[in-house]
């Protein structure tokens, strides 16, 4: 129970802390782009959304409904027809499950049934689509729905010109609905005030780690919100049939057993009744509300069993010695249907769900397509030789793809290099026996030569001064990625605030750092290494932790001391940050120039991050003995920009100057968005949203405070893009912590696929080179360049809040 609760608490911290929730809930009213505070959400506001929207559909959603209706009538007219149920005829209706099937077939941006449900829910909320009995929630079931245009008996059919227009608008309509669908889906689930804008699938990961990812996704679509106002309410009694499983969102319950009374109390984040989903045993205890106003999420047994049956029906298991060695799932081969409607059955393919490493590798090789293949068979000797040759070509192709993925960091992995050299020798030997393989050798030789040259090249040592990997010593040379073998100069402080400078590889473990410090000090018996923040928070680092230099906070420092002196450690005065602002300097700089130079610097930082660093960060770099220094610096830059905004505003004592400063930061953010620098854009926005700034009501006289609507534009951007990295890291963290790496001794490949999707996003963002702004590239901006690369900030939130209250004391 402890680990589960700590994960739930971590979930709440993620969703209510640094990161803005990915799904907002729109307010009613004239401005549909505004987002309400989480604390202000109520059941009445949620209900009013549905009621108000159904009366006055927006022009965009009205058009979206017309596009979908006309496209269905064009491609699959049989879906809209009169239907009979219980001797009653319902005119011109569609079925919920058929609508979900259809919308998934039309667009590559719709991957999940729950996603499709959210898209139809948008139309339902605004009255563009209606349930025949006026139900407010769209369901993926055999239920009847009718388009607004079909409410009239004489509804006209679309003309050929209208069909053509709708066909052209379909993908834009899909994109619009896929962006606002998650909000509608969340409103549908959370019809009562939980105070949380939560990601349901992530919450399910906490409790159902043993289930397949697809099962959890489908379950997210059938969750029911349930609330009870009064303490003492009995949810169910001991001995009753179990039909539902509950997760506590808010409040607490008592578990009562006859003859024993209250045996325990369950709180927010706990669950109960899960056994009801997997067996027919009666309830083992009674559940009684311990306090008023308790909120739950509920999964019913009927839905759970149906989803399990559907998933299992599309699952293929390969067994050896009565044990699963490979589990595949059957899915549609293409996400888009033919324009001819459903006249032809969709083709299918199989994807790996889990398996042993060997069988997963075999499956990849068997399904890998070569540019040209020889005829394969098992009959004649020639066919057997062709079959063997194609297999060897597939292996070579896979190894080349693997080497390309690792790229320039491959020489650092001794085991990988040894394998590659042995593989090259084997292929070379094979070409003497099989001349048809010779066409594969040049590309392999080219790869080996590149890697060999990289390995033999003299290493560029990063003499990074002080503890921040500052770039003050950089000139105009291109920034180089930091490697684990690079050496750095680093200050480690003692109890009396003196320091010793050590020279040590970036990848060094804490144990090795302590040893280097002990050599400098002359003695090191019982030394520990401590990470100290500017606010005085201290963390003792574990001996096996590696590459800790880049994991410090912005003004953090490393201290070494005997364990008995730990409590006496205090922060350095320099950790407090600046005492005066730089508004006099940077107010003279153009907002566009600042944004441009920030973007250049962040592109350099981002370009140094290898995709594998995200994997090391997620699974723990100590497990790989690898550094994530480049990713750490990129993430630290995000925090640095946030605190730069807050620091400058809180150090500005003059109100009129603060107002101008606020406007300038907003302009810089707008230019960062223009340059597709989302990392700086969101850092600036979150800095402006920091409580030390947002509470300055006299300063906030500008209507530009609404920024969260910008999130919907992200999906439309083309590379190069500097992504919002903390959000990507959060996604990978929840994927990792919410899904087991091994299921029944098999590699959970679904989990790997989800993690690779995030890695692929990073790769996509860099798939095009960054092109300098022609109007700014030739100008001399050395002062702006130096300024944005050497920001001096206060990173102690308590200090910033105190400064904010001195600027504008709390009103009584």
Short mmCIF file of C-alpha atoms in Angstrom, two decimals, residues 364-366 368-376 385-401 423 427 430-431 434-441 443-444:
data_model
loop_
_atom_site.label_atom_id
_atom_site.label_comp_id
_atom_site.label_asym_id
_atom_site.label_seq_id
_atom_site.Cartn_x
_atom_site.Cartn_y
_atom_site.Cartn_z
CA UNK A 364 11.39 -8.37 -36.47
CA UNK A 365 13.69 -10.17 -38.87
CA UNK A 366 10.88 -12.26 -40.34
CA UNK A 368 11.40 -6.85 -42.13
CA UNK A 369 10.89 -5.78 -45.73
CA UNK A 370 13.93 -5.61 -47.99
CA UNK A 371 14.16 -3.26 -50.97
CA UNK A 372 14.51 -6.31 -53.22
CA UNK A 373 14.05 -9.90 -52.20
CA UNK A 374 14.83 -13.18 -53.86
CA UNK A 375 12.14 -15.78 -54.23
CA UNK A 376 11.80 -17.72 -51.00
CA UNK A 385 19.75 -20.75 -50.55
CA UNK A 386 17.64 -17.70 -51.44
CA UNK A 387 15.78 -18.03 -48.14
CA UNK A 388 19.06 -18.16 -46.16
CA UNK A 389 20.48 -15.22 -48.15
CA UNK A 390 17.46 -13.02 -47.47
CA UNK A 391 17.72 -13.80 -43.76
CA UNK A 392 21.37 -12.72 -43.72
CA UNK A 393 20.49 -9.51 -45.56
CA UNK A 394 17.79 -8.77 -42.98
CA UNK A 395 20.27 -9.26 -40.14
CA UNK A 396 22.75 -6.87 -41.78
CA UNK A 397 19.98 -4.31 -42.33
CA UNK A 398 18.90 -4.50 -38.66
CA UNK A 399 22.48 -4.11 -37.38
CA UNK A 400 23.03 -1.08 -39.61
CA UNK A 401 19.83 0.53 -38.29
CA UNK A 423 29.86 -9.07 -36.83
CA UNK A 427 29.89 -10.86 -42.80
CA UNK A 430 30.27 -14.93 -45.59
CA UNK A 431 30.89 -12.80 -48.69
CA UNK A 434 28.17 -16.20 -50.85
CA UNK A 435 29.02 -13.69 -53.56
CA UNK A 436 25.45 -12.31 -53.58
CA UNK A 437 26.16 -10.77 -50.17
CA UNK A 438 28.92 -8.53 -51.49
CA UNK A 439 26.48 -5.73 -52.28
CA UNK A 440 25.81 -5.46 -48.53
CA UNK A 441 29.47 -5.00 -47.62
CA UNK A 443 27.55 0.18 -46.45
CA UNK A 444 28.76 -1.93 -43.52
#
